[in-house]
Amino acid sequence: MAKKDYCKMISRSKPGPGDGGNTGSWRVMRPIINLDKCIPVKTGKIACFNCWLYCPDCVVTKTIPPTIDLSFCKGCGICAEECPADAIEMVDEASQTEKEK
Amino acid sequence: MHIIESGNVAAATGVMLSRAQVIAAYPITPQTPLTEKLSEFVESGQLGAQYIPVESEHSAMAVCIAASTAGTRAFTATSANGLLYMNEQLHWAVGARLPIVMCVANRGIGAPWTVWNDHQDSMAQRDVGWIQLYANDHQQIIDTVIKAFRLAQTVSIPVMVCYDGYLLSHTYMPFDRPEQSEVDRFLPAFAPKHFLDPQNPGNFNTVTLPDVRQGVDGVMEPGYIEIRHNLHQDLRAALESYEEIDRDFVKHFGRGGTPFVEEYRCDDARFVAVAIGSLSYQLRDVIDIMREDGIAIGVMGVQMYRPFPDQAIARALSGKECVVVLEKALSYGNQGPLYGDIKSALYRLADRPVLHNYILGLGGREIKTQQLLDALSESCSEPKAIEDTPRWIGLKLQE
Amino acid sequence: MAEKTTILNLTEEEFVHPGNRACSGCGLSIVYRMGLKALGKNTILVVPPSCLTVLQGLYPVASTKLPCVNVTFASTGAAATGVRAAMKALGKEDVNVVAWAGDGGTSDIGIQALSGACERGEEIIYICYDNEAYMNTGVQRSGTTPQGVLTTTTPIKGKLQVKKDVPAIIAAHGIPYVATASAAFPLDLYDKVKKATTISGPKYIHVHTPCPPGWAFESRYTIKVGKLAVETGLFDLYEIENGTFRLTGPSQRLLGKERRPVTDYFATQGRFKSLSAEAVQKIQQQVDAKWAAYQS
């Protein structure tokens, strides 16, 4: 009797996060949002959101306040550089982690 | 319906009857009339396919790979250097497990340029993993194309149907053109398990690691070697599936029954000549002449070359005194490719026949019946001399 | 004329998963994220070997949420053709068929297949993200590497030849839509990709894509570097619609104004450090001449 169930293995990937693992571990610097300076927080309005727009990794939420998913944030610093209110500071990751312990 | 047409038109008709959906077309001698006929079928409305006049053979196979991955029945045709140009894509189609069908009008390869027939083009692809079927006449061309589409989608492996350039592609023979309704009953519509689908997204054939790796739903997924192992296992299982398909073809069309080898006067033969393609039919005249002289000889044409039907061949040649393999191809620096494969298949036998290898017809050098008669007569009179160095038929000038 | 997209009305749906293997600060990540937002769910992607292959993930995890077929390096244009042919055969005419290739895969090894697809008038969108070298394999020079740039295969003297003008080559095929865009202007990129989905025939978008490791700048400056390329007049944002050329957005606003000197751009990236003063002057003159021609 000839085989019937052919081609049981092919390379077809399914969508899901974290292909690169916990990419938050790549960080050397961590972004911290200063809520006193953040424009949407200060005004209470949907405004600015440069950080959300320019984030390469989709880890910034378009919320008031914006939040950053630190399990995947690679610490590139683009959000800090592009914030028009200088509300985001890149701080040393190692000392932050130390602080949290 | 009986018609008289060329081998290329027989092939094109087989493609039309098989309802190919996407056809990639690039001209190369001696396949070109096949491609031209298909464009006529499409433009006249006889075949409702997308006909893509691509800008190279590499792109022809790219179109087929993409169209097949997107869930349609894809076809292209080529010869010689065109086949070699798409070599990278041939490997891709196999690894991607796509049921593409391609016709190869066999032609020699450059350098230097040749347009004439030999088997070097398809033989050079024997390790890639494509299923290789060889047709010996026009009836077999049209029948094998139809069988190829069914085999390809059954086992999810691409199939090339090869036939001699010029000798078959451009000559005219009468053959039966199957009825469309009967072909539709024999060949079900293509319904793949996985295909490009916005409703069910997946990423096909990206970088695959050496090791197994956990997928998004927690299941362990294979590494590269498992995927390739599955391919090989399926290729070996395809032998039995093709036998089944061929039996079904006989039921529908009353023709076939020789999926692996086609034997002529081999049953009581002491000696067997082995060849591929139209040469195996030309050899029948020589067999008849030698039989008149009382020599118990037969000829066997190999119809499925990959996967290699080693058991069928071992069964057919077991107990024979001498087997003479005549080939229009060479594994340069070694010996004929078919010769090497047959030798491996017979290795396990307790009483192995003596094996002789002849290389002939390269670049379309004419093969005369007298030359075949002389070579076979010599082999039959001196069977014990086992030769690993191939002899050549038809050389005219010395170095 | 469609309304320009702003941060406020840009769709929030994401089509790329985080945690992928793109470099920190990758310009392509921004380009890809925006492009997929514009394309939407009813899309099939075609991707040759490139940084995007890696971004999209290793088997069995895909960081793209859209169906995609990976293809050999030279075959992108032909593979996109094949997907479109299948969609036609299956009666699924409304699916976007979109090729995403790097500069190497477009201007060098892939140009034959792309040219064929354009000549045949294929119903596809082809997006070339130009990070100006073979970045995925470690920063080797490509046809679109600008003159003088240091790469791993032009490590001392810098590239001798000029940057291949791929949009001009593609425009010469007479396709209905050719555009340039930049990672630094993501909303402009979004609108151009969105526009492409409404046009019939082949569409080509060439996207300037800053690359922190390959261009040798700190990852936080990806947008700044991309903006400088446009503000110095070195990389121009334009559309060629049915043969008519028009500068767009920030480039259009530069007409008649003073551009920043090219040295401002070169100073931001280590890959330009072997440019001589003479070479820089020559480049400034070429840029000035180009903009003078725009004026007329």
Coordinates of N, CA and C in Angstrom, one line a residue, chain B residues 61-250:
Chain B
M61 N 11.8 29.4 -13.4 CA 11.6 28.5 -12.2 C 11.1 29.3 -11.0
A62 N 11.6 30.6 -10.9 CA 11.1 31.5 -9.8 C 9.6 31.7 -9.9
V63 N 9.1 31.9 -11.1 CA 7.7 32.1 -11.3 C 7.0 30.8 -10.8
C64 N 7.5 29.7 -11.2 CA 6.8 28.4 -10.9 C 6.9 28.2 -9.4
I65 N 8.0 28.4 -8.7 CA 8.1 28.3 -7.3 C 7.1 29.1 -6.6
A66 N 7.0 30.4 -7.0 CA 6.1 31.4 -6.3 C 4.7 31.0 -6.5
A67 N 4.4 30.7 -7.8 CA 3.0 30.3 -8.1 C 2.5 29.1 -7.4
S68 N 3.4 28.1 -7.3 CA 3.1 26.8 -6.7 C 2.9 27.1 -5.2
T69 N 3.8 27.9 -4.6 CA 3.7 28.2 -3.1 C 2.4 28.9 -2.9
A70 N 1.9 29.7 -3.9 CA 0.6 30.4 -3.7 C -0.6 29.5 -4.0
G71 N -0.3 28.3 -4.4 CA -1.4 27.3 -4.5 C -1.9 27.0 -5.9
T72 N -1.1 27.2 -6.9 CA -1.6 26.9 -8.3 C -0.6 25.9 -8.9
R73 N -1.2 25.2 -10.0 CA -0.4 24.2 -10.7 C 0.5 24.9 -11.7
A74 N 1.8 24.7 -11.5 CA 2.8 25.5 -12.3 C 3.6 24.6 -13.2
F75 N 4.0 25.2 -14.4 CA 4.7 24.4 -15.4 C 5.7 25.3 -16.1
T76 N 6.9 24.7 -16.4 CA 7.8 25.4 -17.4 C 8.5 24.3 -18.1
A77 N 9.3 24.7 -19.2 CA 10.0 23.7 -20.0 C 11.4 24.4 -20.3
T78 N 12.4 23.5 -20.5 CA 13.7 24.0 -20.9 C 14.5 22.9 -21.5
S79 N 15.8 23.2 -21.7 CA 16.8 22.3 -22.2 C 18.2 22.8 -21.8
A80 N 19.1 21.8 -21.8 CA 20.5 22.2 -21.7 C 20.9 23.3 -20.8
N81 N 21.5 24.4 -21.4 CA 22.0 25.5 -20.5 C 20.9 26.2 -19.8
G82 N 19.7 26.2 -20.3 CA 18.6 26.7 -19.6 C 18.3 26.0 -18.3
L83 N 18.4 24.7 -18.3 CA 18.2 23.8 -17.2 C 19.3 24.1 -16.1
L84 N 20.6 24.3 -16.7 CA 21.7 24.5 -15.8 C 21.6 25.9 -15.1
Y85 N 21.1 26.9 -15.9 CA 20.9 28.3 -15.4 C 20.0 28.3 -14.2
M86 N 19.0 27.4 -14.2 CA 18.0 27.4 -13.1 C 18.4 26.4 -12.1
N87 N 19.6 25.9 -12.1 CA 20.0 24.8 -11.1 C 19.7 25.2 -9.7
E88 N 20.1 26.4 -9.3 CA 19.8 26.9 -7.9 C 18.3 26.8 -7.6
Q89 N 17.5 27.1 -8.6 CA 16.1 27.1 -8.4 C 15.5 25.6 -8.3
L90 N 16.2 24.7 -9.0 CA 15.8 23.3 -9.0 C 15.9 22.8 -7.5
H91 N 17.0 23.1 -6.9 CA 17.2 22.7 -5.5 C 16.2 23.4 -4.6
W92 N 15.9 24.6 -4.9 CA 14.9 25.4 -4.1 C 13.5 24.7 -4.2
A93 N 13.1 24.4 -5.4 CA 11.8 23.8 -5.6 C 11.6 22.5 -4.9
V94 N 12.7 21.7 -4.8 CA 12.7 20.4 -4.1 C 12.6 20.6 -2.6
G95 N 13.5 21.5 -2.1 CA 13.5 21.7 -0.7 C 12.2 22.3 -0.2
A96 N 11.5 23.1 -1.1 CA 10.3 23.7 -0.7 C 9.1 22.8 -0.9
R97 N 9.4 21.6 -1.4 CA 8.4 20.5 -1.6 C 7.2 21.0 -2.5
L98 N 7.6 21.5 -3.7 CA 6.6 22.0 -4.6 C 6.3 21.1 -5.8
P99 N 5.0 20.9 -6.1 CA 4.7 19.9 -7.1 C 4.7 20.5 -8.5
I100 N 5.8 21.1 -8.9 CA 6.0 21.7 -10.2 C 6.3 20.6 -11.2
V101 N 5.9 20.8 -12.4 CA 6.2 19.8 -13.5 C 7.0 20.6 -14.5
M102 N 8.0 20.0 -15.0 CA 8.8 20.7 -16.1 C 9.2 19.6 -17.2
C103 N 9.1 20.0 -18.4 CA 9.6 19.2 -19.5 C 11.0 19.6 -19.9
V104 N 11.8 18.6 -20.1 CA 13.2 18.9 -20.6 C 13.4 18.2 -21.9
A105 N 13.6 19.0 -22.9 CA 13.9 18.4 -24.2 C 15.4 18.2 -24.2
N106 N 15.8 17.0 -24.0 CA 17.3 16.7 -23.7 C 18.2 17.3 -24.8
R107 N 19.2 18.0 -24.4 CA 20.2 18.5 -25.3 C 21.5 18.6 -24.6
G108 N 22.6 18.5 -25.3 CA 23.9 18.6 -24.8 C 24.3 19.9 -24.2
I109 N 25.3 20.0 -23.4 CA 25.6 21.3 -22.7 C 27.0 21.8 -23.2
G110 N 27.1 23.1 -23.2 CA 28.3 23.8 -23.5 C 29.2 23.9 -22.3
A111 N 30.5 24.1 -22.4 CA 31.2 24.5 -23.7 C 31.7 23.2 -24.4
P112 N 31.9 23.2 -25.6 CA 31.5 24.2 -26.6 C 30.0 24.1 -26.9
W113 N 29.4 25.1 -27.5 CA 27.9 25.1 -27.8 C 27.6 23.9 -28.6
T114 N 26.4 23.3 -28.2 CA 25.8 22.3 -29.0 C 24.3 22.4 -28.9
V115 N 23.6 22.2 -30.0 CA 22.1 22.2 -29.8 C 21.5 20.9 -29.9
W116 N 22.4 19.9 -30.2 CA 21.9 18.5 -30.5 C 21.7 17.7 -29.3
N117 N 21.1 16.5 -29.5 CA 20.6 15.7 -28.4 C 21.7 14.9 -27.7
D118 N 21.7 15.0 -26.4 CA 22.3 13.9 -25.6 C 21.6 14.1 -24.2
H119 N 22.0 13.4 -23.2 CA 21.3 13.4 -21.9 C 22.1 14.1 -20.8
Q120 N 23.1 14.9 -21.2 CA 24.0 15.5 -20.2 C 23.2 16.5 -19.3
D121 N 22.2 17.2 -19.9 CA 21.5 18.2 -19.2 C 20.8 17.6 -18.0
S122 N 19.9 16.7 -18.2 CA 19.1 16.2 -17.1 C 20.0 15.3 -16.2
M123 N 20.9 14.6 -16.7 CA 21.8 13.8 -15.9 C 22.6 14.6 -14.9
A124 N 23.0 15.8 -15.3 CA 23.7 16.7 -14.4 C 22.9 17.1 -13.2
Q125 N 21.6 16.9 -13.3 CA 20.7 17.3 -12.2 C 20.2 16.1 -11.3
R126 N 20.8 14.9 -11.5 CA 20.3 13.7 -10.9 C 20.4 13.7 -9.4
D127 N 21.2 14.5 -8.8 CA 21.3 14.5 -7.3 C 20.4 15.5 -6.7
V128 N 19.8 16.4 -7.5 CA 19.0 17.5 -6.9 C 17.8 17.1 -6.1
G129 N 17.2 16.0 -6.5 CA 16.0 15.5 -5.8 C 14.7 15.6 -6.6
W130 N 14.8 16.2 -7.8 CA 13.6 16.2 -8.7 C 13.4 14.7 -9.1
I131 N 12.1 14.4 -9.3 CA 11.8 13.1 -9.8 C 12.1 13.2 -11.3
Q132 N 12.7 12.2 -11.9 CA 13.1 12.2 -13.3 C 12.4 11.0 -14.0
L133 N 11.5 11.4 -15.0 CA 10.9 10.4 -15.9 C 11.3 10.6 -17.3
Y134 N 11.6 9.5 -18.0 CA 12.0 9.6 -19.4 C 11.0 9.0 -20.3
A135 N 10.7 9.7 -21.4 CA 9.7 9.1 -22.4 C 10.5 8.6 -23.6
N136 N 10.0 7.5 -24.1 CA 10.7 6.9 -25.3 C 10.0 7.2 -26.6
D137 N 8.8 7.6 -26.6 CA 8.1 8.1 -27.8 C 7.0 9.1 -27.5
H138 N 6.3 9.5 -28.5 CA 5.4 10.6 -28.4 C 4.2 10.3 -27.5
Q139 N 3.7 9.0 -27.6 CA 2.6 8.6 -26.7 C 3.1 8.7 -25.3
Q140 N 4.3 8.2 -25.0 CA 4.8 8.3 -23.6 C 5.0 9.7 -23.2
I141 N 5.3 10.6 -24.1 CA 5.5 12.0 -23.7 C 4.2 12.5 -23.1
I142 N 3.1 12.4 -23.9 CA 1.9 13.0 -23.5 C 1.3 12.3 -22.2
D143 N 1.5 11.0 -22.2 CA 1.0 10.2 -21.0 C 1.8 10.5 -19.8
T144 N 3.1 10.6 -19.9 CA 4.0 10.9 -18.8 C 3.8 12.3 -18.2
V145 N 3.5 13.2 -19.0 CA 3.3 14.6 -18.5 C 2.0 14.6 -17.6
I146 N 1.0 13.9 -18.1 CA -0.2 13.8 -17.3 C 0.0 13.1 -16.0
K147 N 0.7 12.0 -16.0 CA 1.1 11.2 -14.8 C 1.9 12.0 -13.9
A148 N 2.8 12.8 -14.5 CA 3.8 13.6 -13.7 C 3.0 14.6 -12.8
F149 N 2.0 15.3 -13.4 CA 1.2 16.2 -12.5 C 0.6 15.5 -11.4
R150 N 0.0 14.3 -11.6 CA -0.6 13.6 -10.5 C 0.4 13.1 -9.5
L151 N 1.6 12.6 -10.0 CA 2.6 12.2 -9.0 C 3.2 13.4 -8.2
A152 N 3.4 14.5 -8.9 CA 4.0 15.6 -8.2 C 3.1 16.1 -7.0
Q153 N 1.8 16.2 -7.3 CA 0.9 16.7 -6.2 C 0.6 15.6 -5.2
T154 N 0.8 14.3 -5.5 CA 0.6 13.3 -4.5 C 1.8 13.3 -3.5
V155 N 3.0 13.4 -4.0 CA 4.1 13.3 -3.1 C 4.8 14.6 -2.8
S156 N 4.3 15.7 -3.3 CA 4.8 17.1 -3.0 C 6.3 17.2 -3.4
I157 N 6.6 16.7 -4.6 CA 8.0 16.8 -5.1 C 7.9 17.1 -6.6
P158 N 8.8 18.0 -7.0 CA 8.7 18.4 -8.5 C 9.2 17.3 -9.4
V159 N 8.6 17.2 -10.6 CA 8.9 16.1 -11.5 C 9.3 16.7 -12.9
M160 N 10.5 16.2 -13.4 CA 10.8 16.6 -14.8 C 10.6 15.4 -15.7
V161 N 9.9 15.7 -16.8 CA 9.6 14.8 -17.9 C 10.6 15.1 -19.0
C162 N 11.5 14.1 -19.3 CA 12.6 14.3 -20.2 C 12.3 13.5 -21.5
Y163 N 12.6 14.1 -22.6 CA 12.5 13.4 -23.9 C 13.6 14.0 -24.9
D164 N 14.0 13.1 -25.8 CA 15.2 13.5 -26.6 C 14.9 14.7 -27.5
G165 N 15.8 15.7 -27.4 CA 15.7 16.8 -28.3 C 15.9 16.4 -29.7
Y166 N 15.2 17.0 -30.6 CA 15.2 16.7 -32.0 C 14.6 15.3 -32.3
L167 N 15.3 14.3 -31.8 CA 14.9 12.9 -32.1 C 13.4 12.7 -31.8
L168 N 12.9 13.2 -30.7 CA 11.5 13.1 -30.3 C 10.8 14.5 -30.3
S169 N 11.5 15.5 -29.9 CA 10.9 16.8 -29.8 C 10.4 17.3 -31.2
H170 N 11.2 17.1 -32.3 CA 10.9 17.6 -33.6 C 10.4 16.6 -34.6
T171 N 10.3 15.4 -34.2 CA 9.8 14.4 -35.2 C 8.3 14.2 -35.0
Y172 N 7.7 13.7 -36.0 CA 6.2 13.5 -36.0 C 5.9 12.0 -35.9
M173 N 4.9 11.8 -35.0 CA 4.5 10.4 -34.8 C 3.0 10.4 -34.6
P174 N 2.3 9.3 -34.9 CA 0.9 9.3 -34.5 C 0.8 8.8 -33.0
F175 N -0.2 9.4 -32.3 CA -0.4 9.0 -30.9 C -1.8 9.4 -30.5
D176 N -2.3 8.8 -29.4 CA -3.6 9.1 -29.0 C -3.6 10.3 -28.0
R177 N -4.5 11.2 -28.3 CA -4.7 12.4 -27.4 C -5.8 12.1 -26.5
P178 N -5.5 11.9 -25.2 CA -6.6 11.5 -24.3 C -7.7 12.6 -24.2
E179 N -8.9 12.2 -23.9 CA -10.1 13.1 -23.7 C -9.9 13.9 -22.5
Q180 N -10.3 15.2 -22.5 CA -10.2 16.1 -21.4 C -11.0 15.5 -20.2
S181 N -12.2 15.0 -20.5 CA -13.0 14.5 -19.4 C -12.4 13.3 -18.6
E182 N -11.7 12.5 -19.4 CA -11.0 11.3 -18.8 C -9.8 11.8 -18.0
V183 N -9.1 12.8 -18.5 CA -7.9 13.3 -17.7 C -8.4 14.0 -16.4
D184 N -9.5 14.7 -16.5 CA -10.1 15.3 -15.3 C -10.4 14.3 -14.3
R185 N -10.9 13.1 -14.7 CA -11.2 12.0 -13.8 C -9.9 11.4 -13.2
F186 N -8.9 11.4 -14.0 CA -7.6 10.8 -13.5 C -6.8 11.8 -12.6
L187 N -6.9 13.1 -12.9 CA -6.1 14.1 -12.3 C -6.9 15.1 -11.5
P188 N -7.0 14.9 -10.2 CA -7.8 15.8 -9.4 C -7.2 17.2 -9.3
A189 N -8.0 18.2 -9.0 CA -7.5 19.6 -8.9 C -6.5 19.7 -7.8
F190 N -5.6 20.7 -7.9 CA -4.5 20.9 -7.0 C -5.0 21.5 -5.7
A191 N -4.9 20.9 -4.5 CA -5.4 21.4 -3.3 C -4.4 21.3 -2.2
P192 N -3.4 22.2 -2.2 CA -2.3 22.0 -1.2 C -2.7 22.2 0.2
K193 N -1.9 21.6 1.1 CA -2.1 21.8 2.5 C -1.7 23.1 3.0
H194 N -0.5 23.6 2.5 CA 0.0 24.9 2.9 C 0.2 25.7 1.7
F195 N -0.3 27.0 1.8 CA 0.0 27.9 0.7 C -0.1 29.3 1.2
L196 N 0.4 30.3 0.4 CA 0.4 31.7 0.8 C -1.0 32.2 0.9
D197 N -1.4 32.6 2.1 CA -2.8 32.9 2.4 C -2.9 34.0 3.4
P198 N -3.4 35.2 3.1 CA -3.6 36.2 4.0 C -4.5 35.8 5.2
Q199 N -5.3 34.9 5.0 CA -6.2 34.4 6.1 C -5.4 33.5 7.1
N200 N -4.3 32.9 6.7 CA -3.6 32.0 7.5 C -2.1 32.2 7.2
P201 N -1.5 33.3 7.8 CA -0.2 33.7 7.4 C 0.9 32.8 7.9
G202 N 1.9 32.6 7.1 CA 3.1 31.8 7.4 C 4.3 32.3 6.6
N203 N 5.5 32.1 7.1 CA 6.7 32.5 6.4 C 7.4 31.3 5.8
F204 N 7.4 31.1 4.5 CA 7.9 29.9 3.9 C 9.5 30.0 3.6
N205 N 10.1 28.9 4.1 CA 11.5 28.6 3.7 C 12.5 29.7 4.1
T206 N 12.4 30.3 5.3 CA 13.4 31.2 5.8 C 14.5 30.4 6.4
V207 N 15.5 31.1 7.0 CA 16.7 30.4 7.5 C 16.2 29.4 8.6
T208 N 16.7 28.2 8.4 CA 16.3 27.0 9.2 C 17.6 26.5 9.9
L209 N 17.5 26.4 11.2 CA 18.7 26.1 12.0 C 19.2 24.7 11.9
P210 N 20.4 24.5 12.2 CA 20.9 23.1 12.2 C 20.2 22.2 13.2
D211 N 19.8 22.8 14.4 CA 19.1 22.1 15.4 C 17.6 22.2 15.4
V212 N 16.9 21.4 16.2 CA 15.5 21.5 16.3 C 15.2 22.8 17.2
R213 N 14.0 23.3 17.1 CA 13.7 24.6 17.8 C 12.3 24.7 18.1
Q214 N 11.9 25.2 19.3 CA 10.5 25.3 19.7 C 9.8 26.4 18.9
G215 N 8.6 26.0 18.5 CA 7.8 27.0 17.7 C 6.9 27.8 18.6
V216 N 6.1 28.6 18.0 CA 5.2 29.6 18.7 C 4.2 28.9 19.6
D217 N 3.8 27.7 19.2 CA 2.8 27.0 20.0 C 3.4 25.9 20.9
G218 N 4.7 26.1 21.2 CA 5.4 25.2 22.1 C 5.8 23.9 21.6
V219 N 5.5 23.6 20.3 CA 5.9 22.3 19.7 C 7.3 22.4 19.2
M220 N 8.1 21.3 19.3 CA 9.4 21.2 18.8 C 9.4 21.1 17.3
E221 N 10.0 22.0 16.6 CA 10.0 21.9 15.1 C 11.3 21.4 14.6
P222 N 11.3 20.8 13.4 CA 12.5 20.2 12.9 C 13.6 21.2 12.5
G223 N 14.8 20.7 12.4 CA 15.9 21.5 11.9 C 16.1 21.1 10.4
Y224 N 17.1 21.7 9.7 CA 17.3 21.5 8.3 C 17.4 20.0 8.0
I225 N 18.1 19.2 8.8 CA 18.4 17.9 8.4 C 17.2 17.0 8.4
E226 N 16.3 17.3 9.4 CA 15.0 16.5 9.4 C 14.1 16.8 8.2
I227 N 14.1 18.0 7.8 CA 13.3 18.4 6.6 C 13.8 17.7 5.4
R228 N 15.2 17.6 5.3 CA 15.8 16.9 4.1 C 15.6 15.4 4.2
H229 N 15.6 14.9 5.4 CA 15.4 13.5 5.6 C 14.0 13.1 5.2
N230 N 13.1 13.9 5.6 CA 11.7 13.7 5.2 C 11.5 13.7 3.7
L231 N 12.3 14.6 3.0 CA 12.2 14.6 1.5 C 12.7 13.3 0.9
H232 N 13.8 12.8 1.5 CA 14.4 11.6 0.9 C 13.5 10.4 1.2
Q233 N 12.9 10.3 2.4 CA 12.0 9.2 2.7 C 10.8 9.3 1.7
D234 N 10.3 10.5 1.5 CA 9.2 10.6 0.5 C 9.6 10.3 -0.9
L235 N 10.8 10.6 -1.3 CA 11.3 10.2 -2.6 C 11.3 8.7 -2.8
R236 N 11.8 8.0 -1.8 CA 11.8 6.6 -1.9 C 10.4 6.0 -1.9
A237 N 9.5 6.6 -1.1 CA 8.1 6.1 -1.1 C 7.4 6.4 -2.4
A238 N 7.9 7.4 -3.1 CA 7.3 7.8 -4.4 C 7.3 6.7 -5.4
L239 N 8.3 5.8 -5.2 CA 8.4 4.7 -6.2 C 7.1 3.9 -6.2
E240 N 6.6 3.5 -5.0 CA 5.4 2.8 -4.9 C 4.2 3.6 -5.3
S241 N 4.2 4.9 -5.0 CA 3.1 5.7 -5.3 C 3.0 5.9 -6.9
Y242 N 4.1 5.9 -7.5 CA 4.1 6.0 -9.0 C 3.6 4.8 -9.6
E243 N 3.9 3.6 -9.0 CA 3.4 2.4 -9.5 C 1.9 2.4 -9.5
E244 N 1.4 2.9 -8.4 CA -0.1 2.9 -8.1 C -0.7 3.9 -9.2
I245 N -0.1 5.0 -9.4 CA -0.6 6.0 -10.3 C -0.6 5.5 -11.7
D246 N 0.5 4.7 -12.1 CA 0.6 4.2 -13.4 C -0.5 3.1 -13.6
R247 N -0.7 2.3 -12.6 CA -1.8 1.3 -12.7 C -3.1 2.0 -12.9
D248 N -3.3 3.1 -12.2 CA -4.6 3.8 -12.4 C -4.7 4.4 -13.8
F249 N -3.6 4.8 -14.3 CA -3.5 5.4 -15.7 C -3.9 4.3 -16.7
V250 N -3.4 3.1 -16.4 CA -3.8 2.0 -17.3 C -5.3 1.8 -17.3

